[in-house]
Amino acid sequence: MPNLQKSPFEVTILAIESSCDDTSAAIFQNGRILSNVVASQAVHKLYGGVVPEVASRAHQENIVPTVDAAFQKAGVQKQDIDAIAFTLGPGLMGSLAVGVGFAKAFALSLNVPMIEVNHMHAHVLAHFAEDPKPPFPFLCLTVSGGHTQIVLVENALKMSILGETLDDAAGEAFDKTGKLLGLDYPAGPAIDRLATQGKVRFDFPEPQIPNLNFSFSGLKTSVLYFLKKEMAQNPYFISENLADICASVQDRIIRILIKKLKKAAKQTGIRHIAIAGGVSANTGLRKTLELTGQIEGWTTYVPRFEYCTDNAAMIAIAGYFKFLNREFAAHDVAPMARMAF
Ligand code: KG4
Ligand code: ZN
């Protein structure tokens, strides 16, 4: 059971993340991330998207070597662990089950408590892995392959969604338009790179969604029709204009995101604005956020690249806050593909 005599600064946590197609393990100690090892699954490129069964199998193969590497890198012994934090959901059931099952077995063998973590809370709390840390309350735009949310973060354990996507996530908008352009999955990083070499020349319509919600499925459809029309006249249209198409699609996605973020900041009066999730690795979004912040008088927070995409360091941070609050998981806890925020 947890050693409650220890100072909170001495707590050592092993964290496990396996919600989608990255197997990750991290060690957190004395308020710092000592290691954050990620094993990515390149195999999904062959299929143009994550295949759940394949992901689950790859997690099984990767989990033990990934955890071993996290211990080795951190220079920490298994006996030093005070608790094991793991992603409970949301995510792919078969992927989550590998991490949850591993965390249970390991926690039982070490006789330490387990801490269940909501993956989307963890993306937000990734900001506490390093300085500068945002002060509460702050707003966080969480943009990933499965989610697009504007989150009001009142404290580490109290957050609420002010707006979210009604259909595709921002990451899906990158990945699905990338697929139309013949780019490998996940296409976000490639579109980001190509966009830096291109010009914003093509205009894609802005979805008219009220309040702070988003919609990205119309963008994918308009890119599809645009490409069909252009390719009918010039079969080399994509290859001849790839960088400009990428710059234009990315620009539209960024403008949709920033517009709603500005609206949320105005509505709440909050001027500490953060971004998180895989799409927050996008250089165009990072730059636009910084520029918008200068104009609007915001203080902006952008995580280091390795803390943007899925990683166990963010699970460790979220787990630490719950550890301080003595929130531990029961041994019969089961993964949740969908999970209330
Ligand atoms: O947070 P994440 O690693 O996994 C999920 O929880 O979904 O996010 C993955 C998403 C993918 O859609 C990927 O294309 C996107 O993040 N992504 C990017 C960039 N790096 C990753 N999108 C745009 N620009 C990037 N540099
Ligand atoms: Zn994620």
Coordinates of N, CA, C and O in Angstrom, one line a residue, residues 184-252:
D184 N 1.6 9.0 -46.3 CA 1.6 7.9 -45.4 C 0.8 8.3 -44.1 O 0.8 9.5 -43.7
Y185 N 0.2 7.3 -43.4 CA -0.4 7.5 -42.1 C 0.6 7.5 -41.0 O 1.5 6.7 -41.1
P186 N 0.6 8.4 -40.0 CA -0.3 9.5 -39.9 C 0.3 10.7 -40.7 O 1.5 11.0 -40.6
A187 N -0.5 11.4 -41.4 CA -0.1 12.4 -42.4 C 0.3 13.8 -41.7 O 0.9 14.6 -42.4
G188 N -0.1 14.0 -40.5 CA 0.1 15.3 -39.9 C 1.5 15.8 -40.0 O 1.8 16.9 -40.5
P189 N 2.5 15.0 -39.6 CA 3.9 15.5 -39.6 C 4.3 15.8 -41.1 O 5.1 16.8 -41.3
A190 N 3.9 15.0 -42.1 CA 4.3 15.2 -43.4 C 3.7 16.5 -44.0 O 4.3 17.3 -44.7
I191 N 2.4 16.7 -43.7 CA 1.7 18.0 -44.1 C 2.4 19.2 -43.5 O 2.6 20.2 -44.2
D192 N 2.7 19.1 -42.2 CA 3.4 20.1 -41.5 C 4.7 20.5 -42.2 O 5.0 21.7 -42.5
R193 N 5.5 19.5 -42.6 CA 6.8 19.7 -43.2 C 6.6 20.3 -44.6 O 7.3 21.3 -45.0
L194 N 5.7 19.7 -45.4 CA 5.4 20.2 -46.8 C 4.9 21.6 -46.8 O 5.2 22.5 -47.6
A195 N 4.1 21.9 -45.7 CA 3.4 23.3 -45.7 C 4.5 24.4 -45.5 O 4.3 25.5 -46.0
T196 N 5.6 24.0 -44.9 CA 6.6 25.1 -44.7 C 7.3 25.4 -46.1 O 7.9 26.5 -46.2
Q197 N 7.1 24.5 -47.1 CA 7.7 24.8 -48.4 C 6.7 25.4 -49.4 O 7.0 25.6 -50.5
G198 N 5.4 25.5 -48.9 CA 4.3 25.9 -49.8 C 3.7 27.2 -49.5 O 4.1 27.9 -48.5
K199 N 2.8 27.7 -50.4 CA 2.1 28.9 -50.2 C 0.6 28.6 -50.0 O 0.1 27.7 -50.6
V200 N -0.1 29.5 -49.2 CA -1.5 29.3 -49.0 C -2.2 29.9 -50.3 O -2.3 31.1 -50.5
R201 N -2.6 29.0 -51.2 CA -3.1 29.5 -52.5 C -4.5 29.0 -52.8 O -5.2 29.5 -53.6
F202 N -5.0 28.0 -52.0 CA -6.3 27.4 -52.3 C -7.2 27.6 -51.1 O -6.7 27.4 -49.9
D203 N -8.4 28.1 -51.3 CA -9.3 28.4 -50.2 C -10.3 27.3 -50.0 O -11.0 26.9 -50.9
F204 N -10.3 26.8 -48.8 CA -11.3 25.7 -48.4 C -12.3 26.4 -47.5 O -11.9 27.1 -46.6
P205 N -13.6 26.1 -47.6 CA -14.6 26.8 -46.8 C -14.5 26.6 -45.3 O -14.1 25.5 -44.9
E206 N -14.9 27.6 -44.6 CA -14.9 27.5 -43.1 C -16.3 26.9 -42.7 O -17.3 27.4 -43.1
P207 N -16.3 25.9 -41.8 CA -17.5 25.3 -41.3 C -18.3 26.3 -40.5 O -17.6 27.0 -39.7
Q208 N -19.6 26.4 -40.6 CA -20.3 27.4 -39.8 C -20.9 26.7 -38.6 O -22.1 26.2 -38.6
I209 N -20.2 26.5 -37.6 CA -20.6 25.8 -36.4 C -20.8 26.8 -35.2 O -19.9 27.6 -35.0
P210 N -22.0 26.8 -34.6 CA -22.1 27.8 -33.5 C -21.3 27.5 -32.3 O -20.7 26.4 -32.2
N211 N -21.4 28.3 -31.3 CA -20.7 28.2 -30.0 C -19.2 27.8 -30.1 O -18.5 28.3 -31.0
L212 N -18.7 27.0 -29.2 CA -17.3 26.7 -29.2 C -17.0 25.3 -29.8 O -15.9 24.8 -29.7
N213 N -18.0 24.7 -30.5 CA -17.8 23.4 -31.1 C -17.1 23.5 -32.5 O -17.0 24.6 -33.0
F214 N -16.6 22.4 -32.9 CA -15.8 22.3 -34.2 C -16.5 21.3 -35.1 O -17.2 20.4 -34.7
S215 N -16.1 21.4 -36.4 CA -16.5 20.3 -37.4 C -15.4 20.3 -38.4 O -14.9 21.3 -38.9
F216 N -14.9 19.1 -38.7 CA -13.8 19.0 -39.7 C -14.2 18.0 -40.8 O -13.4 17.9 -41.8
S217 N -15.3 17.4 -40.8 CA -15.6 16.4 -41.8 C -15.9 17.1 -43.2 O -15.6 16.6 -44.2
G218 N -16.5 18.3 -43.1 CA -16.7 19.1 -44.4 C -15.4 19.5 -45.1 O -15.4 19.5 -46.3
L219 N -14.4 19.7 -44.3 CA -13.1 20.1 -44.9 C -12.6 19.0 -45.8 O -12.1 19.2 -46.9
K220 N -12.6 17.8 -45.2 CA -12.1 16.6 -45.9 C -12.9 16.4 -47.2 O -12.3 16.2 -48.3
T221 N -14.2 16.6 -47.2 CA -15.1 16.4 -48.4 C -14.7 17.5 -49.4 O -14.6 17.3 -50.6
S222 N -14.5 18.8 -48.9 CA -14.3 19.8 -49.9 C -12.9 19.6 -50.5 O -12.7 19.9 -51.7
V223 N -11.9 19.1 -49.8 CA -10.6 18.8 -50.4 C -10.8 17.7 -51.4 O -10.2 17.8 -52.5
L224 N -11.6 16.7 -51.1 CA -11.8 15.6 -52.0 C -12.4 16.1 -53.4 O -11.9 15.8 -54.4
Y225 N -13.4 16.9 -53.3 CA -14.1 17.4 -54.5 C -13.1 18.4 -55.3 O -13.1 18.3 -56.5
F226 N -12.4 19.2 -54.5 CA -11.4 20.1 -55.2 C -10.4 19.3 -56.0 O -10.1 19.6 -57.1
L227 N -9.8 18.2 -55.3 CA -8.8 17.4 -56.0 C -9.4 16.7 -57.2 O -8.7 16.6 -58.3
K228 N -10.6 16.2 -57.1 CA -11.2 15.5 -58.2 C -11.3 16.4 -59.4 O -11.0 16.0 -60.5
K229 N -11.8 17.6 -59.1 CA -12.0 18.6 -60.2 C -10.7 19.0 -60.9 O -10.5 19.0 -62.1
E230 N -9.7 19.2 -60.1 CA -8.4 19.7 -60.6 C -7.7 18.5 -61.3 O -7.1 18.7 -62.4
M231 N -7.8 17.3 -60.8 CA -7.1 16.1 -61.4 C -7.8 15.8 -62.7 O -7.1 15.2 -63.6
A232 N -9.1 16.1 -62.9 CA -9.8 15.8 -64.2 C -9.1 16.6 -65.3 O -9.1 16.2 -66.4
Q233 N -8.6 17.8 -64.9 CA -8.0 18.7 -65.9 C -6.5 18.5 -66.0 O -5.9 18.6 -67.1
N234 N -5.9 18.1 -64.9 CA -4.4 17.9 -64.9 C -4.1 16.7 -64.0 O -4.1 16.9 -62.8
P235 N -3.8 15.6 -64.5 CA -3.6 14.4 -63.7 C -2.4 14.5 -62.8 O -2.2 13.8 -61.8
Y236 N -1.5 15.5 -63.1 CA -0.3 15.7 -62.2 C -0.6 16.9 -61.2 O 0.4 17.3 -60.5
F237 N -1.8 17.3 -61.0 CA -2.1 18.4 -60.2 C -1.6 18.3 -58.8 O -0.9 19.2 -58.2
I238 N -1.8 17.1 -58.2 CA -1.3 16.9 -56.8 C 0.2 17.0 -56.7 O 0.7 17.7 -55.9
S239 N 0.9 16.2 -57.5 CA 2.3 16.2 -57.4 C 2.9 17.6 -57.7 O 3.9 18.0 -57.1
E240 N 2.3 18.3 -58.7 CA 2.8 19.6 -59.0 C 2.5 20.7 -58.0 O 3.2 21.8 -57.9
N241 N 1.5 20.5 -57.1 CA 1.1 21.5 -56.2 C 1.0 21.0 -54.7 O 0.4 21.7 -53.9
L242 N 1.7 19.9 -54.5 CA 1.6 19.3 -53.2 C 1.9 20.2 -52.0 O 1.1 20.3 -51.0
A243 N 3.0 20.9 -52.0 CA 3.3 21.8 -50.9 C 2.3 22.9 -50.7 O 1.9 23.2 -49.6
D244 N 1.8 23.5 -51.8 CA 0.7 24.5 -51.7 C -0.6 24.0 -51.2 O -1.3 24.7 -50.4
I245 N -0.9 22.8 -51.6 CA -2.2 22.2 -51.1 C -2.0 21.9 -49.6 O -2.9 22.3 -48.8
C246 N -0.9 21.4 -49.2 CA -0.7 21.2 -47.7 C -0.7 22.5 -46.9 O -1.3 22.5 -45.9
A247 N -0.1 23.5 -47.5 CA -0.1 24.8 -46.8 C -1.5 25.3 -46.6 O -1.9 25.9 -45.6
S248 N -2.3 25.1 -47.7 CA -3.7 25.7 -47.7 C -4.6 24.9 -46.7 O -5.4 25.5 -46.0
V249 N -4.4 23.6 -46.7 CA -5.3 22.7 -45.8 C -4.9 23.1 -44.4 O -5.7 23.3 -43.5
Q250 N -3.6 23.1 -44.1 CA -3.1 23.3 -42.8 C -3.6 24.7 -42.3 O -4.0 24.9 -41.1
D251 N -3.5 25.7 -43.2 CA -3.9 27.1 -42.8 C -5.4 27.1 -42.4 O -5.7 27.7 -41.4
R252 N -6.2 26.4 -43.2 CA -7.6 26.4 -42.8 C -7.9 25.7 -41.5 O -8.6 26.2 -40.6

